[in-house]
CSV table of C-alpha atoms in Angstrom, one decimal:
chain,number,residue,atom,x,y,z
A,20,MET,CA,0.4,0.0,0.1
A,21,GLN,CA,1.7,3.6,-1.0
A,22,ASP,CA,2.5,6.1,1.3
A,23,SER,CA,-0.1,8.6,0.8
A,24,LEU,CA,-3.7,7.9,-0.9
A,25,SER,CA,-6.1,10.6,-2.9
A,26,VAL,CA,-9.7,9.9,-4.2
A,27,ASN,CA,-8.7,8.9,-7.5
A,28,ASP,CA,-6.6,6.2,-6.1
A,29,LEU,CA,-8.8,4.9,-4.4
A,30,GLU,CA,-11.5,5.4,-7.3
A,31,ALA,CA,-9.1,3.1,-9.5
A,32,TRP,CA,-9.0,0.7,-7.1
A,33,ALA,CA,-13.4,0.4,-7.7
A,34,ARG,CA,-13.1,0.8,-11.3
A,35,ARG,CA,-10.5,-2.3,-11.6
A,36,PRO,CA,-11.8,-5.4,-13.6
A,37,SER,CA,-12.3,-7.9,-11.2
A,38,THR,CA,-14.6,-11.3,-10.8
A,39,SER,CA,-14.6,-10.8,-7.9
A,40,LEU,CA,-16.3,-7.1,-7.1
A,41,ARG,CA,-19.9,-6.7,-7.4
A,42,ARG,CA,-22.2,-3.7,-7.4
A,43,ASP,CA,-25.2,-3.5,-5.7
A,44,ARG,CA,-28.4,-1.6,-4.6
A,45,PHE,CA,-29.4,-1.0,-0.9
A,46,GLY,CA,-32.2,0.7,1.2
A,47,LEU,CA,-35.8,2.4,1.5
A,48,VAL,CA,-38.3,3.6,-1.4
A,49,MET,CA,-36.4,7.1,-0.9
A,50,ALA,CA,-33.0,6.3,0.0
A,51,GLY,CA,-30.7,4.1,-0.3
A,52,ALA,CA,-26.8,3.6,-0.8
A,53,GLU,CA,-25.3,1.3,-3.8
A,54,ILE,CA,-21.9,-1.3,-2.7
A,55,ILE,CA,-19.3,-2.2,-4.2
A,56,ALA,CA,-17.7,-4.9,-2.4
A,57,PRO,CA,-16.8,-8.6,-3.2
A,58,SER,CA,-19.2,-11.2,-3.3
A,59,PRO,CA,-18.8,-12.6,-0.2
A,60,VAL,CA,-19.8,-8.8,1.6
A,61,VAL,CA,-22.2,-8.3,-0.9
A,62,ASP,CA,-24.5,-11.5,-0.4
A,63,TYR,CA,-23.7,-10.8,3.3
A,64,VAL,CA,-25.4,-7.2,3.6
A,65,ALA,CA,-28.6,-9.0,1.5
A,66,TRP,CA,-28.9,-11.9,3.9
A,67,TYR,CA,-28.9,-9.4,6.9
A,68,THR,CA,-30.7,-6.9,5.2
A,69,GLU,CA,-33.4,-9.4,3.8
A,70,GLY,CA,-36.6,-8.2,4.4
A,71,PHE,CA,-36.4,-4.4,5.7
A,72,PHE,CA,-34.2,-2.7,2.4
A,73,ALA,CA,-35.0,-3.4,-1.1
A,74,ARG,CA,-32.5,-4.3,-3.5
A,75,GLY,CA,-31.3,-3.4,-7.0
A,76,ASP,CA,-33.9,-0.7,-7.4
A,77,SER,CA,-33.6,2.1,-4.4
A,78,PRO,CA,-32.1,5.8,-5.2
A,79,ALA,CA,-28.2,5.4,-4.4
A,80,SER,CA,-28.0,9.1,-2.3
A,81,ALA,CA,-23.9,7.4,-1.2
A,82,ARG,CA,-21.3,4.7,-2.0
A,83,LEU,CA,-19.7,2.4,-0.1
A,84,VAL,CA,-17.3,1.1,-1.4
A,85,ILE,CA,-15.2,-2.0,0.3
A,86,HIS,CA,-11.5,-2.6,0.0
A,87,ASP,CA,-10.6,-6.4,1.0
A,88,VAL,CA,-7.1,-6.4,1.8
A,89,ASP,CA,-4.3,-8.6,3.6
A,90,PRO,CA,-4.5,-8.1,7.6
A,91,GLU,CA,-1.3,-7.4,7.9
A,92,ARG,CA,-1.7,-4.7,5.7
A,93,ILE,CA,-3.9,-3.0,7.3
A,94,GLY,CA,-1.7,-1.1,9.0
A,95,SER,CA,-0.3,1.0,6.7
A,96,VAL,CA,-3.7,1.3,5.4
A,97,LYS,CA,-4.1,3.5,8.7
A,98,ASP,CA,-0.6,5.5,8.6
A,99,ALA,CA,-1.3,6.6,4.8
A,100,GLN,CA,-1.4,10.1,4.1
A,101,LEU,CA,-4.8,11.3,3.5
A,102,THR,CA,-5.5,13.9,0.0
A,103,PRO,CA,-8.2,16.2,0.3
A,104,PRO,CA,-11.4,16.1,0.1
A,105,LEU,CA,-10.5,12.4,2.0
A,106,ARG,CA,-10.4,12.5,5.7
A,107,ARG,CA,-10.5,9.9,8.5
A,108,ALA,CA,-13.8,8.3,10.3
A,109,VAL,CA,-13.1,6.6,13.7
A,110,LEU,CA,-15.8,3.6,14.2
A,111,PRO,CA,-15.4,2.9,18.4
A,112,THR,CA,-16.8,-0.8,17.9
A,113,SER,CA,-14.7,-1.8,14.4
A,114,PRO,CA,-10.5,-0.9,15.5
A,115,ASP,CA,-9.9,-3.5,13.4
A,116,THR,CA,-11.1,-1.7,9.9
A,117,VAL,CA,-10.5,1.6,8.8
A,118,CYS,CA,-12.9,4.1,7.3
A,119,PHE,CA,-11.8,7.0,5.1
A,120,VAL,CA,-14.6,9.4,3.8
A,121,ASP,CA,-15.4,11.6,0.9
A,122,ASP,CA,-17.8,13.8,1.5
A,123,THR,CA,-17.8,15.1,-2.2
A,124,HIS,CA,-18.5,12.2,-4.2
A,125,SER,CA,-21.2,10.5,-1.3
A,126,THR,CA,-18.6,7.8,-0.5
A,127,VAL,CA,-17.8,6.1,1.8
A,128,HIS,CA,-14.2,4.3,2.0
A,129,LEU,CA,-14.1,1.4,4.0
A,130,PHE,CA,-11.3,-1.6,4.5
A,131,LEU,CA,-11.7,-4.8,6.2
A,132,ALA,CA,-8.9,-7.1,6.9
A,133,ALA,CA,-11.6,-10.2,6.5
A,134,THR,CA,-14.1,-11.4,5.3
A,135,ARG,CA,-15.3,-12.8,8.3
A,136,ASP,CA,-19.0,-12.7,9.7
A,137,GLU,CA,-18.2,-9.5,12.2
A,138,PRO,CA,-15.7,-7.3,9.8
A,139,MET,CA,-19.0,-8.0,7.7
A,140,ARG,CA,-21.3,-6.4,9.8
A,141,VAL,CA,-19.5,-3.1,9.9
A,142,ALA,CA,-19.8,-3.0,6.4
A,143,VAL,CA,-24.3,-3.8,7.5
A,144,ARG,CA,-23.8,-1.1,9.8
A,145,ILE,CA,-22.2,1.7,7.5
A,146,LEU,CA,-24.8,1.1,5.2
A,147,ARG,CA,-27.6,1.5,7.6
A,148,ALA,CA,-25.6,4.6,8.3
A,149,LEU,CA,-25.7,5.9,5.1
A,150,VAL,CA,-29.7,4.9,4.6
A,151,LEU,CA,-30.3,6.2,7.9
A,152,ARG,CA,-28.5,10.2,6.8
A,153,ALA,CA,-30.0,10.5,4.0
A,154,LEU,CA,-33.3,10.4,5.4
A,155,LEU,CA,-31.8,12.6,8.6
A,156,GLY,CA,-31.1,15.0,5.3
A,157,ASP,CA,-34.5,14.9,4.4
A,158,GLY,CA,-35.8,16.0,7.3
A,159,LEU,CA,-37.5,12.9,8.4
A,160,PRO,CA,-37.6,12.8,12.5
A,161,PHE,CA,-36.0,9.6,14.5
A,162,PHE,CA,-37.4,8.2,17.6
A,163,HIS,CA,-36.1,6.2,20.2
A,164,ALA,CA,-39.0,4.0,20.6
A,165,ALA,CA,-39.9,-0.2,19.2
A,166,CYS,CA,-42.6,-0.7,16.8
A,167,PHE,CA,-45.2,-3.7,15.3
A,168,THR,CA,-48.3,-4.3,13.4
A,169,LEU,CA,-51.1,-5.7,14.8
A,170,ARG,CA,-54.4,-6.9,12.9
A,171,GLY,CA,-53.4,-3.7,10.3
A,172,VAL,CA,-52.5,-1.4,12.6
A,173,GLY,CA,-49.3,0.4,13.3
A,174,VAL,CA,-48.2,0.6,17.0
A,175,ALA,CA,-45.4,1.8,18.3
A,176,VAL,CA,-44.0,1.8,21.6
A,177,VAL,CA,-42.5,5.4,22.9
A,178,GLY,CA,-41.3,5.6,26.6
A,179,ARG,CA,-37.9,5.7,28.4
A,180,ARG,CA,-35.4,3.2,28.3
A,181,THR,CA,-35.8,0.4,30.4
A,182,ALA,CA,-39.6,1.1,31.0
A,183,GLY,CA,-40.5,-2.4,29.3
A,184,LYS,CA,-40.7,-1.4,25.2
A,185,THR,CA,-38.7,-4.3,24.6
A,186,THR,CA,-40.5,-6.6,26.9
A,187,LEU,CA,-43.5,-5.6,25.3
A,188,LEU,CA,-42.7,-6.3,22.0
A,189,LEU,CA,-41.4,-9.5,23.1
A,190,HIS,CA,-45.2,-10.6,24.5
A,191,CYS,CA,-46.8,-9.7,21.7
A,192,LEU,CA,-45.1,-11.1,18.5
A,193,ASP,CA,-45.0,-14.2,21.4
A,194,SER,CA,-48.6,-14.6,22.1
A,195,LEU,CA,-50.6,-12.3,19.3
A,196,GLY,CA,-48.5,-12.9,16.3
A,197,ALA,CA,-47.2,-9.5,15.5
A,198,VAL,CA,-45.6,-8.5,12.4
A,199,LEU,CA,-42.0,-7.1,14.0
A,200,VAL,CA,-41.3,-3.9,12.3
A,201,GLY,CA,-38.5,-2.6,14.2
A,202,ASN,CA,-36.8,-2.2,17.9
A,203,ASP,CA,-34.8,0.8,19.4
A,204,LYS,CA,-35.4,3.4,16.7
A,205,PHE,CA,-37.6,4.2,13.3
A,206,ALA,CA,-38.1,7.2,11.5
A,207,LEU,CA,-41.8,8.7,10.7
A,208,ALA,CA,-42.5,9.5,6.9
A,209,PRO,CA,-45.9,11.1,5.5
A,210,ASP,CA,-48.3,8.6,3.8
A,211,ALA,CA,-47.4,9.8,0.8
A,212,GLY,CA,-51.9,10.9,-0.9
A,213,SER,CA,-53.2,11.1,3.2
A,214,ASP,CA,-52.5,12.9,6.8
A,215,ALA,CA,-51.0,9.9,7.9
A,216,VAL,CA,-47.8,8.9,8.3
A,217,GLU,CA,-45.6,5.5,8.5
A,218,ALA,CA,-43.0,4.0,10.6
A,219,LEU,CA,-39.6,3.0,9.0
A,220,GLY,CA,-38.3,-0.3,10.3
A,221,PHE,CA,-34.5,-0.6,9.7
A,222,PRO,CA,-32.4,-3.3,10.1
A,223,ILE,CA,-31.0,-3.3,13.7
A,224,GLN,CA,-30.2,-6.1,16.6
A,225,ILE,CA,-32.4,-6.5,18.9
A,226,GLY,CA,-31.4,-6.6,22.4
A,227,ILE,CA,-33.2,-8.3,25.0
A,228,ARG,CA,-32.2,-8.1,29.0
A,229,ALA,CA,-32.2,-11.8,30.7
A,230,GLY,CA,-35.4,-10.1,32.2
A,231,SER,CA,-37.1,-10.0,28.6
A,232,VAL,CA,-36.5,-13.2,28.1
A,233,LEU,CA,-38.3,-14.8,31.6
A,234,ALA,CA,-41.1,-12.6,31.4
A,235,LEU,CA,-42.6,-14.9,28.4
A,236,GLY,CA,-44.3,-17.7,28.7
A,237,ASP,CA,-43.5,-21.2,27.4
A,238,GLY,CA,-43.3,-20.9,23.5
A,239,PRO,CA,-41.1,-21.3,21.1
A,240,LEU,CA,-39.6,-17.7,21.0
A,241,ARG,CA,-39.6,-18.1,25.2
A,242,THR,CA,-36.9,-21.6,24.0
A,243,PHE,CA,-35.4,-20.4,21.1
A,244,LEU,CA,-33.9,-16.9,23.9
A,245,MET,CA,-33.3,-19.6,26.8
A,246,ARG,CA,-31.2,-21.9,24.1
A,247,ARG,CA,-29.4,-18.7,22.7
A,248,TRP,CA,-28.5,-16.6,26.0
A,249,PRO,CA,-26.2,-19.3,27.5
A,250,GLN,CA,-24.5,-19.9,24.2
A,251,ARG,CA,-23.5,-15.9,25.4
A,252,PHE,CA,-23.6,-15.2,28.7
A,253,GLY,CA,-24.2,-18.2,30.9
A,254,GLY,CA,-27.2,-18.7,33.5
A,255,VAL,CA,-30.1,-17.3,33.0
A,256,GLU,CA,-31.8,-16.2,35.9
A,257,ALA,CA,-28.1,-15.5,37.3
A,258,HIS,CA,-29.1,-11.8,35.1
A,259,ARG,CA,-32.8,-11.1,35.6
A,260,ASN,CA,-32.0,-7.9,37.0
A,261,ASP,CA,-29.1,-6.7,34.6
A,262,LEU,CA,-29.8,-4.4,33.5
A,263,GLU,CA,-26.6,-3.5,31.3
A,264,ARG,CA,-26.2,-7.1,29.5
A,265,ARG,CA,-28.1,-7.6,26.4
A,266,LEU,CA,-28.3,-10.9,24.3
A,267,GLY,CA,-28.2,-9.6,20.5
A,268,ILE,CA,-30.7,-11.0,18.4
A,269,ARG,CA,-31.2,-10.5,14.3
A,270,PRO,CA,-34.7,-9.0,14.0
A,271,GLN,CA,-35.9,-11.7,11.6
A,272,GLU,CA,-34.4,-14.9,13.6
A,273,LEU,CA,-36.3,-13.7,17.0
A,274,ALA,CA,-39.9,-13.0,14.3
A,275,ALA,CA,-38.8,-16.4,12.5
A,276,ALA,CA,-38.8,-17.7,16.9
A,277,ALA,CA,-42.4,-16.3,16.9
A,278,ASP,CA,-43.5,-18.0,13.5
A,279,SER,CA,-44.0,-14.0,12.6
A,280,THR,CA,-41.8,-12.4,10.1
A,281,VAL,CA,-40.4,-8.4,9.6
A,282,MET,CA,-41.6,-5.5,7.4
A,283,PRO,CA,-40.0,-2.3,6.1
A,284,ARG,CA,-42.9,0.1,6.8
A,285,CYS,CA,-46.2,0.2,8.1
A,286,ARG,CA,-49.1,3.2,8.6
A,287,LEU,CA,-49.2,4.1,12.7
A,288,GLY,CA,-52.5,3.6,14.4
A,289,LEU,CA,-51.4,3.8,17.7
A,290,ALA,CA,-49.2,4.8,20.4
A,291,ILE,CA,-48.4,3.3,23.4
A,292,GLU,CA,-45.7,4.4,26.5
A,293,PRO,CA,-45.4,1.3,28.9
A,294,TYR,CA,-45.5,1.8,32.7
A,295,VAL,CA,-44.2,-0.7,35.7
A,296,ASP,CA,-46.4,0.1,38.2
A,297,PRO,CA,-45.5,-2.4,41.6
A,298,ASP,CA,-48.9,-1.1,43.4
A,299,ALA,CA,-51.6,-2.4,40.1
A,300,VAL,CA,-53.0,-5.4,40.3
A,301,THR,CA,-54.0,-5.6,36.1
A,302,PRO,CA,-52.7,-3.5,33.5
A,303,ARG,CA,-55.3,-0.6,32.6
A,304,LEU,CA,-55.1,2.2,29.5
A,305,GLU,CA,-54.9,5.4,30.3
A,306,ARG,CA,-55.5,7.8,27.1
A,307,LEU,CA,-53.2,10.6,27.0
A,308,SER,CA,-53.8,14.3,26.6
A,309,ASP,CA,-52.7,16.2,24.0
A,310,ASP,CA,-49.7,18.1,26.0
A,311,GLU,CA,-49.0,14.6,27.6
A,312,ARG,CA,-49.0,13.4,24.0
A,313,ARG,CA,-46.3,15.7,23.1
A,314,THR,CA,-44.4,15.1,25.4
A,315,LEU,CA,-43.5,11.6,24.9
A,316,TRP,CA,-42.6,11.8,21.2
A,317,THR,CA,-40.8,14.9,22.3
A,318,HIS,CA,-39.0,13.4,25.1
A,319,SER,CA,-38.5,10.1,22.8
A,320,LEU,CA,-37.1,12.3,19.5
A,321,LEU,CA,-33.7,11.9,18.0
A,322,ARG,CA,-32.1,14.8,17.3
A,323,ARG,CA,-28.7,14.2,16.0
A,324,PRO,CA,-27.0,12.3,13.8
A,325,ALA,CA,-25.0,11.0,17.0
A,326,ASP,CA,-28.3,9.4,18.5
A,327,VAL,CA,-29.6,7.6,15.7
A,328,PHE,CA,-26.5,6.1,14.8
A,329,PRO,CA,-24.1,7.0,17.8
A,330,GLN,CA,-21.5,4.4,16.6
A,331,GLN,CA,-21.4,5.8,12.8
A,332,ALA,CA,-21.3,9.3,13.7
A,333,ALA,CA,-18.1,10.5,12.0
A,334,LEU,CA,-20.2,9.3,8.8
A,335,ALA,CA,-22.7,12.2,9.5
A,336,GLY,CA,-23.5,15.3,7.1
A,337,PRO,CA,-25.1,17.6,8.2
A,338,ALA,CA,-29.0,17.2,9.0
A,339,SER,CA,-31.7,20.1,8.2
A,340,GLU,CA,-34.0,21.6,11.2
A,341,THR,CA,-37.1,20.9,10.5
A,342,ASP,CA,-40.2,22.1,13.0
A,343,LEU,CA,-41.4,18.4,14.6
A,344,GLN,CA,-44.5,17.3,13.5
A,345,ILE,CA,-45.9,15.1,16.4
A,346,PRO,CA,-48.1,11.9,14.9
A,347,GLN,CA,-51.4,12.7,15.2
A,348,VAL,CA,-52.2,8.6,16.3
A,349,PRO,CA,-54.0,8.2,19.7
A,350,ALA,CA,-51.5,7.5,22.3
A,351,TYR,CA,-52.3,5.5,26.1
A,352,ARG,CA,-49.6,4.7,29.5
A,353,LEU,CA,-49.8,1.0,29.5
A,354,ILE,CA,-50.0,0.6,33.2
A,355,GLN,CA,-49.0,-2.5,34.7
A,356,PRO,CA,-47.4,-5.0,37.3
A,357,PRO,CA,-44.1,-7.0,37.3
A,358,ALA,CA,-44.6,-9.5,35.0
A,359,ALA,CA,-47.8,-9.3,33.8
A,360,GLY,CA,-47.1,-11.4,30.4
A,361,PHE,CA,-50.0,-12.7,29.1
A,362,LEU,CA,-52.7,-10.5,30.4
A,363,THR,CA,-50.9,-6.8,29.3
A,364,SER,CA,-50.6,-8.2,25.6
A,365,ARG,CA,-54.7,-9.6,25.9
A,366,VAL,CA,-54.8,-5.8,27.2
A,367,ILE,CA,-52.9,-4.4,23.9
A,368,GLU,CA,-55.1,-7.0,21.2
A,369,ASP,CA,-58.3,-5.3,22.9
A,370,LEU,CA,-57.6,-1.8,21.7
A,371,VAL,CA,-55.8,-3.0,18.1
A,372,CYS,CA,-59.3,-4.2,17.9
A,373,ARG,CA,-60.7,-0.8,18.8
A,374,VAL,CA,-59.0,1.2,16.8
A,375,SER,CA,-59.3,-0.4,13.5
A,376,VAL,CA,-63.0,-0.9,14.2
A,377,GLU,CA,-63.5,2.9,14.6
A,378,GLY,CA,-60.5,3.5,11.2
């Protein structure tokens, strides 16, 4: 590897004839990215994003070029002098990769030491960050929330951290046959031709705490998670109250374990704020006032690229400053006793049925 690198050097590499390099596009209807990479990387991205990102037809507002190099040469790549407009992007959780950004041409150059699972997951994260960056640039708001659909109604689960969003999501997947749209974060986009809004899901690993696993009733989903947890952390019971340790599961695998599936977007019909009350006997719902609804959404808003994709924030471009549009859907606080489980999911089902009937 030479001592200095320019945009022309890297573009020449991307254009060189090679039977192992492929071009493809991944993303949503309104935002996507082109990837130029070895075939195993493209195949991995297609597998990881299946069900969320369309392939081939998405508009490409950015490019990700994968440079696969021998592990012993990564050091020389790291030490190379960069010619503007190239800049280095530090990816805190990926110390064995090297990432250069060409902001002028909206291109990211990623150097991988090997096409194993972990380096290829970095490629997925960067591609996803480029899609999210495009949506932020278009002014779409992002929220820290989970989302699923039930009986055709999109349900946003919104609330503070550790409020029980993932646990509620698991219960609805497990016992109600809900369809997974997203966990941890989603964007809101206008629904063409109406005043409604759509939630956009993303292929982001779902972090599941031991307490959420133990709250599930006996069934295929609990069996799946109980088998996976010891492979990573040991006994589940020992971590019942551990709020930090999480089992990362690919969303498609989680949905399949519940005999369900994933979908990339849905029309939003209602919002639920989980709230655990140790003194509650049975789960109940309280409808939020307009002020409470606005506060709920505002507190869950992710305002900066570093909030939306924190580990890849160095890739971020400028985001549009737009006024927050609060989704005009009914919002409820779900007050529930600890480990309400099955009863909670039935309360949700009844609410969704009412919303569906009301239109």
